[in-house]
């Protein structure tokens, strides 16, 4: 690794730290400005109920009225979640903040817990923005190219499925943040010879394990990185540190299972297995990662470039988790993740592929030999990288503008059982096409309502928050929290729109600030020849 102007390619302090903060702020403002602020999926509702019971009753059991609560019955006869505990623990501070707001404003604009559910849903924006900030820091450490690292951050922030999943509450963005942070700290610990950082990486993977049951497989991938990257004299110290950190999350995961079902490896989830997902995740219009995140091509190209210049272990660190997720998820019968906009189960590994894309975005040294010796695919990807990023970002907009869970619910009610079972195999029933059609109707409809040329449907505030209840009444609306407040008559139209536009403009301003500082980093004398073989 070539040292930067200060001699240390791994530090994220000083100017690099300031850019990282601006990247975080830009992503957070974008996500908050486009967030829905509701929990419309059953998984999110179950996770919220678990958080509420942890806080109110110090219990990890579910309420008896939750959907599917009779399926996973524990030793004590009470229902339990089949999901990991980590996400519900993470959302506790957001839950408490929502409760405080409801106490301060007792006239809740909707059913009980509406504000608290909105703040819990917003937790996804913080996790996603954290992942984006780490992408920048990691990409800059690899490339020493500030602009290329910012483009990698933009790839994760706006050019991947991280954006739609940052706008509503569930664990995809938390898993992405934990996975990205664990890889970053593992790489840092290895580069800096810091055993403590490697132990922290193990803790982060353990937290991922507690959040998603397949986290153990990621822990094994991290161990493989250590065995390939650390000399034998240090393995005796770094491997135990990593495994000790991993064991913290694993022990908590097993204790959670024992408390519910009496055995450490029973999670309450018994998926079926098939294999259709291996093809579906690649080519089906309803779930292909290439359809919903074309920028993954840049990440895969970056992995090849890393391997080509002798950084095969780093390529594994960035690409191995994606390969593991693909191998695991593709074998499941529910490989798409229920009602999901694109391949929900692959969202967590997309930021690491955005880090790898820095190899494509970076400009080569002006030396003629360095340019001519680059592989042809690298030159092609470099020239097309920004257009691919823009196209990939546009493909996220339908998932941001419209809540697919509502679109899917409405479509399934009118479709035949055969059409529902084959929905992922056809373009006409794919989430992308359904959301584009709904957005084409919803955007002019909402503009007309905001301009006073149309009247929104009446909202029944005390309706239950089940399908057809409170949240489903907003199916006519674009999926923005500030727009919901307008339709609930909490905000006048002008104020609601001003808040939304203001957040987007603030995001752009923060991004511009990051770009200017990142350009200064690029001019500081750091080498730019990392596209050379």
Coordinates of C-alpha atoms in Angstrom, one line a residue:
X1 CA 0.0 0.0 0.0
X2 CA 1.3 3.4 -0.9
X3 CA 1.3 6.0 1.9
X4 CA -0.6 9.2 1.5
X5 CA 0.7 12.7 2.0
X6 CA 0.8 12.2 5.8
X7 CA 2.4 8.7 5.5
X8 CA -0.6 6.7 6.8
X9 CA -3.2 5.5 4.3
X10 CA -5.6 4.2 7.0
X11 CA -6.3 7.3 9.1
X12 CA -9.8 8.8 8.9
X13 CA -8.9 11.9 11.0
X14 CA -8.3 15.5 10.0
X15 CA -9.4 16.5 6.5
X16 CA -10.6 13.0 5.7
X17 CA -12.7 12.9 8.9
X18 CA -14.3 16.2 8.0
X19 CA -15.3 14.9 4.6
X20 CA -16.6 11.8 6.2
X21 CA -18.9 13.9 8.4
X22 CA -20.2 15.8 5.4
X23 CA -20.9 12.6 3.6
X24 CA -22.8 11.3 6.5
X25 CA -24.9 14.5 6.8
X26 CA -25.6 14.6 3.1
X27 CA -26.8 11.0 3.1
X28 CA -28.8 11.4 6.3
X29 CA -30.6 14.5 5.0
X30 CA -31.4 12.8 1.7
X31 CA -32.9 9.8 3.6
X32 CA -34.8 11.8 6.1
X33 CA -36.2 14.0 3.4
X34 CA -37.5 11.0 1.4
X35 CA -38.5 8.8 4.3
X36 CA -42.0 7.4 4.7
X37 CA -42.0 7.3 8.5
X38 CA -44.3 4.3 8.7
X39 CA -44.2 0.6 9.4
X40 CA -46.2 -1.0 6.7
X41 CA -44.6 -4.5 6.5
X42 CA -45.4 -7.3 9.0
X43 CA -41.7 -7.9 9.7
X44 CA -41.3 -4.2 10.8
X45 CA -44.5 -4.3 12.9
X46 CA -43.3 -7.5 14.7
X47 CA -39.9 -5.9 15.4
X48 CA -41.6 -2.8 16.7
X49 CA -43.8 -4.9 19.0
X50 CA -40.7 -6.6 20.3
X51 CA -39.0 -3.3 21.1
X52 CA -42.1 -2.1 22.8
X53 CA -42.3 -5.2 25.0
X54 CA -38.6 -4.9 25.9
X55 CA -39.1 -1.4 27.1
X56 CA -42.5 -1.7 28.7
X57 CA -42.5 -5.2 30.1
X58 CA -38.8 -6.2 30.0
X59 CA -39.8 -9.2 28.0
X60 CA -38.7 -10.6 24.6
X61 CA -42.1 -12.1 24.0
X62 CA -44.6 -10.7 21.4
X63 CA -48.1 -9.4 22.0
X64 CA -50.7 -12.1 21.3
X65 CA -52.4 -10.0 18.7
X66 CA -49.5 -9.8 16.3
X67 CA -49.9 -11.5 12.8
X68 CA -48.6 -15.0 13.0
X69 CA -48.2 -14.9 16.8
X70 CA -49.6 -18.5 17.1
X71 CA -46.7 -19.9 15.0
X72 CA -43.6 -19.5 17.2
X73 CA -44.8 -20.4 20.6
X74 CA -42.1 -20.7 23.3
X75 CA -41.7 -23.0 26.3
X76 CA -43.8 -20.6 28.4
X77 CA -46.7 -20.7 25.8
X78 CA -46.1 -17.1 24.7
X79 CA -45.4 -16.1 21.0
X80 CA -41.9 -15.0 20.0
X81 CA -40.4 -13.4 16.9
X82 CA -38.5 -15.5 14.4
X83 CA -36.3 -12.5 13.6
X84 CA -33.0 -11.5 15.2
X85 CA -33.0 -9.5 18.4
X86 CA -30.4 -6.9 17.3
X87 CA -32.7 -4.6 15.3
X88 CA -35.1 -4.3 18.2
X89 CA -32.3 -3.5 20.6
X90 CA -30.9 -0.9 18.2
X91 CA -34.3 0.9 17.9
X92 CA -34.8 1.3 21.7
X93 CA -33.3 4.9 21.7
X94 CA -35.5 5.9 18.8
X95 CA -38.5 4.3 20.5
X96 CA -37.9 6.2 23.7
X97 CA -37.5 9.4 21.7
X98 CA -40.9 8.8 20.1
X99 CA -42.5 8.2 23.5
X100 CA -41.1 11.5 24.7
X101 CA -42.5 13.3 21.7
X102 CA -45.9 11.7 22.3
X103 CA -45.8 12.8 25.9
X104 CA -45.0 16.3 24.8
X105 CA -47.6 16.3 22.1
X106 CA -50.5 14.2 23.5
X107 CA -52.8 14.8 20.5
X108 CA -51.3 12.2 18.3
X109 CA -52.2 12.5 14.6
X110 CA -53.4 8.9 14.3
X111 CA -53.7 5.7 16.4
X112 CA -51.6 5.3 19.5
X113 CA -47.8 4.9 18.9
X114 CA -48.0 6.7 15.5
X115 CA -45.2 9.1 16.4
X116 CA -43.2 6.4 18.1
X117 CA -43.5 4.1 15.0
X118 CA -42.4 7.0 12.9
X119 CA -39.2 7.6 15.0
X120 CA -38.4 3.9 14.9
X121 CA -38.8 3.9 11.2
X122 CA -36.4 6.8 11.0
X123 CA -33.7 4.6 12.6
X124 CA -33.1 3.1 9.2
X125 CA -32.0 6.5 7.9
X126 CA -29.2 6.8 10.5
X127 CA -28.0 3.2 9.9
X128 CA -27.9 3.8 6.2
X129 CA -26.1 7.1 6.4
X130 CA -23.5 5.5 8.7
X131 CA -22.9 2.8 6.1
X132 CA -22.4 5.5 3.4
X133 CA -19.9 7.4 5.5
X134 CA -17.9 4.3 6.1
X135 CA -18.0 3.5 2.4
X136 CA -16.3 6.9 1.7
X137 CA -13.6 6.4 4.5
X138 CA -12.9 2.9 3.3
X139 CA -12.7 3.8 -0.4
X140 CA -10.4 6.7 0.3
X141 CA -8.1 4.6 2.4
X142 CA -7.8 2.1 -0.5
X143 CA -7.4 4.7 -3.3
X144 CA -6.2 8.0 -1.8
X145 CA -8.5 9.6 -4.4
X146 CA -11.1 11.9 -2.7
X147 CA -13.4 12.3 -5.7
X148 CA -13.4 8.6 -6.6
X149 CA -14.2 7.8 -2.9
X150 CA -17.1 10.2 -3.0
X151 CA -18.4 8.6 -6.1
X152 CA -18.2 5.3 -4.3
X153 CA -20.2 6.8 -1.4
X154 CA -22.8 8.2 -3.9
X155 CA -23.0 4.7 -5.4
X156 CA -24.0 3.3 -2.0
X157 CA -26.2 6.3 -1.0
X158 CA -28.3 6.9 -4.1
X159 CA -27.2 4.3 -6.7
X160 CA -28.2 1.2 -4.8
X161 CA -31.2 -0.4 -3.0
X162 CA -29.8 1.1 0.3
X163 CA -31.8 4.3 -0.6
X164 CA -35.3 2.7 -0.8
X165 CA -34.7 0.6 2.3
X166 CA -33.4 3.6 4.2
X167 CA -36.8 5.2 3.9
X168 CA -38.8 2.7 5.9
X169 CA -38.2 0.7 9.0
X170 CA -36.6 -2.7 9.2
X171 CA -33.2 -4.3 9.6
X172 CA -31.7 -4.2 6.1
X173 CA -29.9 -0.9 6.7
X174 CA -28.7 -1.9 10.1
X175 CA -27.2 -5.1 8.7
X176 CA -25.6 -3.0 6.0
X177 CA -24.0 -0.7 8.5
X178 CA -22.8 -3.5 10.7
X179 CA -21.3 -5.5 7.8
X180 CA -19.6 -2.4 6.3
X181 CA -18.2 -1.3 9.7
X182 CA -16.9 -4.8 10.5
X183 CA -15.1 -5.1 7.2
X184 CA -13.7 -1.5 7.6
X185 CA -12.4 -2.1 11.2
X186 CA -11.0 -5.6 10.2
X187 CA -9.1 -4.0 7.3
X188 CA -7.9 -1.1 9.6
X189 CA -6.8 -3.5 12.3
X190 CA -4.8 -5.5 9.9
X191 CA -3.2 -2.5 8.2
X192 CA -2.4 -0.8 11.5
X193 CA -1.4 -3.9 13.4
X194 CA -4.1 -3.1 16.0
X195 CA -5.4 -6.1 17.7
X196 CA -8.1 -4.0 19.5
X197 CA -9.6 -3.0 16.1
X198 CA -9.7 -6.6 15.1
X199 CA -11.5 -7.5 18.3
X200 CA -14.0 -4.6 17.5
X201 CA -14.6 -6.1 14.1
X202 CA -15.5 -9.4 15.8
X203 CA -17.9 -7.5 18.0
X204 CA -19.6 -5.9 15.0
X205 CA -19.9 -9.2 13.3
X206 CA -21.4 -10.6 16.5
X207 CA -23.9 -7.7 16.5
X208 CA -24.7 -8.6 12.9
X209 CA -25.2 -12.3 13.9
X210 CA -27.6 -11.1 16.6
X211 CA -29.5 -9.1 14.0
X212 CA -29.5 -11.6 11.1
X213 CA -29.2 -15.3 11.7
X214 CA -26.8 -15.7 8.8
X215 CA -24.3 -13.4 10.5
X216 CA -22.2 -16.4 11.6
X217 CA -21.4 -17.1 7.9
X218 CA -20.0 -13.5 7.7
X219 CA -17.9 -14.2 10.8
X220 CA -16.3 -17.2 9.0
X221 CA -15.6 -15.0 6.0
X222 CA -13.8 -12.5 8.3
X223 CA -11.7 -15.3 9.8
X224 CA -10.7 -16.3 6.3
X225 CA -9.5 -12.7 5.6
X226 CA -7.3 -12.8 8.7
X227 CA -5.8 -16.2 7.8
X228 CA -5.0 -14.8 4.3
X229 CA -3.8 -11.3 5.4
X230 CA -1.9 -11.6 8.7
X231 CA 1.5 -13.2 9.1
X232 CA 1.7 -16.3 11.2
X233 CA 3.5 -14.6 14.1
X234 CA 0.5 -12.3 14.7
X235 CA -2.2 -14.9 14.2
X236 CA -1.9 -16.1 17.7
X237 CA -3.1 -12.8 19.0
X238 CA -5.5 -11.5 16.3
X239 CA -7.5 -14.6 15.8
X240 CA -8.5 -15.0 19.5
X241 CA -9.3 -11.3 19.6
X242 CA -11.6 -11.6 16.6
X243 CA -13.2 -14.8 17.9
X244 CA -13.7 -13.3 21.3
X245 CA -15.6 -10.3 19.9
X246 CA -17.6 -12.6 17.7
X247 CA -18.4 -14.8 20.6
X248 CA -20.1 -11.9 22.5
X249 CA -22.8 -11.7 19.8
X250 CA -23.0 -15.4 19.4
X251 CA -23.5 -16.0 23.1
X252 CA -26.2 -13.4 23.2
X253 CA -27.9 -15.0 20.2
X254 CA -27.8 -18.5 21.7
X255 CA -29.0 -17.2 25.1
X256 CA -31.9 -15.5 23.4
X257 CA -32.9 -18.7 21.7
X258 CA -32.5 -20.8 24.9
X259 CA -34.7 -18.3 26.8
X260 CA -37.5 -18.7 24.2
X261 CA -37.3 -22.3 22.9
X262 CA -34.9 -24.1 25.3
X263 CA -32.2 -24.8 22.7
X264 CA -29.4 -22.5 21.5
X265 CA -29.9 -23.1 17.8
X266 CA -33.7 -22.9 17.5
X267 CA -34.7 -19.4 16.2
X268 CA -38.3 -20.0 15.4
X269 CA -37.8 -19.8 11.7
X270 CA -37.9 -22.9 9.5
X271 CA -37.5 -21.9 5.9
X272 CA -38.0 -24.1 3.0
X273 CA -35.2 -24.7 0.5
X274 CA -35.3 -24.9 -3.3
X275 CA -32.7 -23.2 -5.5
X276 CA -34.8 -21.1 -7.8
X277 CA -33.3 -18.0 -6.2
X278 CA -29.9 -18.6 -7.8
X279 CA -31.3 -17.7 -11.2
X280 CA -33.9 -15.3 -9.9
X281 CA -31.5 -13.1 -8.0
X282 CA -29.6 -12.6 -11.3
X283 CA -32.1 -12.4 -14.1
X284 CA -35.7 -12.3 -12.9
X285 CA -37.2 -8.9 -13.5
X286 CA -38.9 -9.0 -10.1
X287 CA -35.7 -9.5 -8.1
X288 CA -32.5 -9.3 -10.2
X289 CA -29.8 -7.4 -8.4
X290 CA -28.6 -6.2 -11.8
X291 CA -32.1 -4.8 -12.6
X292 CA -32.5 -2.9 -9.3
X293 CA -28.9 -2.0 -8.7
X294 CA -27.0 -1.8 -12.0
X295 CA -24.1 -0.1 -10.2
X296 CA -23.2 -3.5 -8.9
X297 CA -21.4 -4.0 -12.2
X298 CA -18.9 -1.3 -11.1
X299 CA -18.3 -3.1 -7.8
X300 CA -17.7 -6.4 -9.6
X301 CA -15.3 -4.7 -11.9
X302 CA -13.5 -3.2 -9.0
X303 CA -13.1 -6.6 -7.4
X304 CA -11.5 -7.9 -10.6
X305 CA -9.1 -4.9 -10.6
X306 CA -8.2 -5.5 -7.0
X307 CA -7.4 -9.1 -7.7
X308 CA -5.5 -8.2 -10.8
X309 CA -3.1 -5.9 -8.9
X310 CA -2.4 -8.5 -6.2
X311 CA -5.1 -7.4 -3.7
X312 CA -7.0 -10.7 -3.8
X313 CA -7.5 -10.7 0.0
X314 CA -9.1 -7.3 -0.1
X315 CA -11.3 -8.3 -3.0
X316 CA -12.5 -11.2 -0.8
X317 CA -13.1 -8.9 2.1
X318 CA -15.3 -6.7 -0.1
X319 CA -16.9 -9.3 -2.3
X320 CA -17.0 -12.4 -0.1
X321 CA -20.0 -11.3 2.0
X322 CA -22.0 -10.8 -1.2
X323 CA -21.0 -14.2 -2.5
X324 CA -22.0 -15.7 0.9
X325 CA -25.3 -13.9 0.9
X326 CA -26.1 -15.0 -2.7
X327 CA -25.2 -18.6 -1.9
X328 CA -27.3 -18.6 1.3
X329 CA -30.3 -16.6 0.1
X330 CA -30.5 -18.3 -3.3
X331 CA -31.2 -21.6 -1.6
X332 CA -34.2 -20.3 0.2
X333 CA -37.8 -20.7 -1.0
X334 CA -38.5 -17.1 0.1
X335 CA -35.3 -15.9 -1.6
X336 CA -36.8 -12.5 -2.5
X337 CA -37.8 -11.5 1.0
X338 CA -41.6 -11.4 0.8
X339 CA -43.1 -8.1 -0.5
X340 CA -39.9 -6.4 -1.4
X341 CA -38.6 -3.8 -3.8
X342 CA -35.8 -5.9 -5.4
X343 CA -33.6 -8.5 -3.6
X344 CA -34.1 -7.3 0.0
X345 CA -31.8 -9.9 1.4
X346 CA -28.8 -8.7 -0.6
X347 CA -29.0 -5.0 0.5
X348 CA -26.6 -5.5 3.3
X349 CA -23.7 -6.4 1.0
X350 CA -24.1 -3.6 -1.5
X351 CA -22.1 -0.9 0.4
X352 CA -19.0 -3.1 0.3
X353 CA -19.3 -3.5 -3.5
X354 CA -19.6 0.3 -3.6
X355 CA -16.2 0.5 -1.9
X356 CA -14.8 -1.8 -4.5
X357 CA -16.1 0.5 -7.2
X358 CA -13.5 3.1 -6.2
X359 CA -11.1 1.1 -8.4
X360 CA -13.3 1.9 -11.4
X361 CA -14.0 5.6 -10.6
X362 CA -10.3 6.5 -9.9
X363 CA -8.4 8.3 -12.6
X364 CA -5.2 6.7 -13.7
X365 CA -1.8 8.3 -13.6
X366 CA -1.2 10.5 -16.7
X367 CA 1.8 8.3 -17.6
X368 CA 1.1 6.8 -21.1
X369 CA 2.4 3.4 -20.1
X370 CA 0.0 3.3 -17.1
X371 CA -2.9 4.2 -19.3
X372 CA -2.1 1.8 -22.1
X373 CA -1.4 -1.1 -19.8
X374 CA -4.8 -1.0 -18.1
X375 CA -7.1 -3.8 -19.0
X376 CA -9.7 -2.8 -21.6
X377 CA -12.7 -3.6 -19.4
X378 CA -11.3 -1.1 -16.8
X379 CA -11.1 1.7 -19.4
X380 CA -14.6 0.9 -20.5
X381 CA -16.0 0.9 -17.0
X382 CA -14.2 4.1 -16.1
X383 CA -15.7 5.9 -19.1
X384 CA -19.3 4.6 -18.4
X385 CA -19.1 4.6 -14.5
X386 CA -20.9 7.9 -14.0
X387 CA -23.8 7.2 -16.5
X388 CA -24.2 3.8 -14.8
X389 CA -24.4 5.5 -11.4
X390 CA -27.0 8.0 -12.7
X391 CA -29.1 5.2 -14.2
X392 CA -28.9 3.1 -11.1
X393 CA -30.0 6.1 -9.0
X394 CA -33.0 6.8 -11.2
X395 CA -34.1 3.1 -10.7
X396 CA -34.3 3.7 -7.0
X397 CA -36.8 6.6 -7.4
X398 CA -39.9 4.4 -7.9
X399 CA -39.1 2.5 -4.7
X400 CA -38.6 5.8 -2.9
X401 CA -41.7 7.6 -4.2
X402 CA -44.1 4.8 -3.6
X403 CA -44.4 2.3 -0.8
X404 CA -44.2 -1.1 -2.6
X405 CA -45.8 -3.0 0.2
X406 CA -49.0 -1.0 -0.5
X407 CA -48.7 -1.3 -4.2
X408 CA -48.1 -5.1 -3.9
X409 CA -51.0 -5.5 -1.5
X410 CA -53.4 -3.7 -4.0
X411 CA -52.1 -5.6 -7.0
X412 CA -52.3 -9.1 -5.3
X413 CA -55.9 -8.5 -4.3
X414 CA -56.9 -8.2 -8.0
X415 CA -54.5 -10.8 -9.4
X416 CA -55.1 -14.5 -9.9
X417 CA -53.2 -17.1 -7.7
X418 CA -51.1 -18.1 -10.7
X419 CA -50.1 -14.5 -11.4
X420 CA -49.1 -14.0 -7.8
X421 CA -47.0 -17.1 -7.7
X422 CA -45.2 -16.1 -10.9
X423 CA -45.0 -12.4 -10.3
X424 CA -41.2 -12.2 -10.1
X425 CA -40.7 -13.9 -13.5
X426 CA -42.6 -11.2 -15.5
X427 CA -41.9 -7.6 -16.1
X428 CA -45.5 -6.5 -16.0
X429 CA -45.8 -7.7 -12.4
X430 CA -42.3 -6.8 -11.2
X431 CA -42.0 -4.3 -8.3
X432 CA -40.2 -1.9 -10.6
X433 CA -42.9 -1.7 -13.2
X434 CA -45.7 -1.7 -10.6
X435 CA -44.0 1.2 -8.8
X436 CA -43.3 3.1 -12.0
X437 CA -47.0 2.9 -13.0
X438 CA -48.2 3.9 -9.5
X439 CA -45.7 6.8 -9.4
X440 CA -46.9 8.0 -12.8
X441 CA -50.4 8.2 -11.3
X442 CA -49.5 9.4 -7.8
X443 CA -47.1 12.2 -8.7
X444 CA -49.7 14.3 -10.7
X445 CA -52.4 13.4 -8.3
X446 CA -50.5 14.6 -5.3
X447 CA -49.4 17.7 -7.1
X448 CA -53.0 18.5 -7.9
X449 CA -54.0 18.0 -4.2
X450 CA -51.2 20.2 -3.0
X451 CA -52.2 22.9 -5.5
X452 CA -55.8 22.8 -4.3
X453 CA -57.1 21.4 -7.6
X454 CA -58.2 18.1 -6.0
X455 CA -59.4 16.8 -2.7
X456 CA -57.6 14.0 -0.9
X457 CA -59.7 11.0 0.5
X458 CA -60.7 11.5 4.1
X459 CA -58.5 9.9 6.7
X460 CA -59.9 8.0 9.7
X461 CA -57.4 8.7 12.4
X462 CA -58.5 6.0 14.8
X463 CA -58.3 3.1 12.2
X464 CA -56.2 0.2 13.2
X465 CA -52.7 0.0 11.7
X466 CA -53.4 -3.3 9.8
X467 CA -53.8 -3.8 6.0
X468 CA -56.8 -1.7 5.2
X469 CA -56.4 0.3 8.4
X470 CA -54.6 3.6 9.1
X471 CA -51.5 3.2 7.0
X472 CA -53.3 1.7 4.1
X473 CA -55.4 4.8 3.8
X474 CA -52.4 6.7 2.5
X475 CA -52.1 4.5 -0.5
X476 CA -53.0 7.5 -2.6
X477 CA -50.1 9.5 -1.2
X478 CA -46.4 9.6 -2.2
X479 CA -44.4 7.9 0.6
X480 CA -43.1 10.9 2.4
X481 CA -43.6 11.6 6.1
X482 CA -44.0 15.3 5.6
X483 CA -46.7 14.7 3.0
X484 CA -48.6 12.5 5.5
X485 CA -48.6 15.4 8.0
X486 CA -50.2 17.6 5.3
X487 CA -52.9 15.1 4.7
X488 CA -53.5 14.7 8.5
X489 CA -53.9 18.5 8.6
X490 CA -50.9 18.8 11.0
X491 CA -49.0 21.0 8.5
X492 CA -50.3 23.3 5.8
X493 CA -49.3 22.2 2.3
X494 CA -46.8 25.0 1.8
X495 CA -45.0 24.1 5.1
X496 CA -44.9 20.4 4.4
X497 CA -43.5 20.9 0.9
X498 CA -41.0 23.4 2.2
X499 CA -39.7 20.9 4.8
X500 CA -39.3 18.2 2.1
X501 CA -37.6 20.4 -0.4
X502 CA -35.5 22.1 2.3
X503 CA -34.1 18.7 3.4
X504 CA -33.2 17.7 -0.2
X505 CA -31.5 21.0 -0.8
X506 CA -29.6 20.7 2.5
X507 CA -28.5 17.3 1.4
X508 CA -27.2 18.7 -1.9
X509 CA -25.4 21.5 -0.1
X510 CA -23.7 19.1 2.2
X511 CA -22.8 16.9 -0.7
X512 CA -21.3 19.9 -2.6
X513 CA -19.3 20.7 0.5
X514 CA -18.0 17.1 0.7
X515 CA -17.1 17.2 -3.0
X516 CA -15.1 20.4 -2.6
X517 CA -13.2 19.0 0.3
X518 CA -12.7 15.7 -1.4
X519 CA -11.3 17.4 -4.5
X520 CA -8.7 19.1 -2.2
X521 CA -7.8 15.7 -0.8
X522 CA -7.2 14.5 -4.4
X523 CA -4.9 17.4 -5.1
X524 CA -2.8 16.9 -2.0
X525 CA -0.3 14.6 -3.8
X526 CA -1.8 11.2 -3.1
X527 CA -1.1 8.7 -5.9
X528 CA -3.8 8.0 -8.5
X529 CA -2.4 5.1 -10.3
X530 CA -4.5 2.4 -8.7
X531 CA -6.2 1.5 -12.0
X532 CA -2.9 0.3 -13.3
X533 CA -2.3 -3.4 -13.3

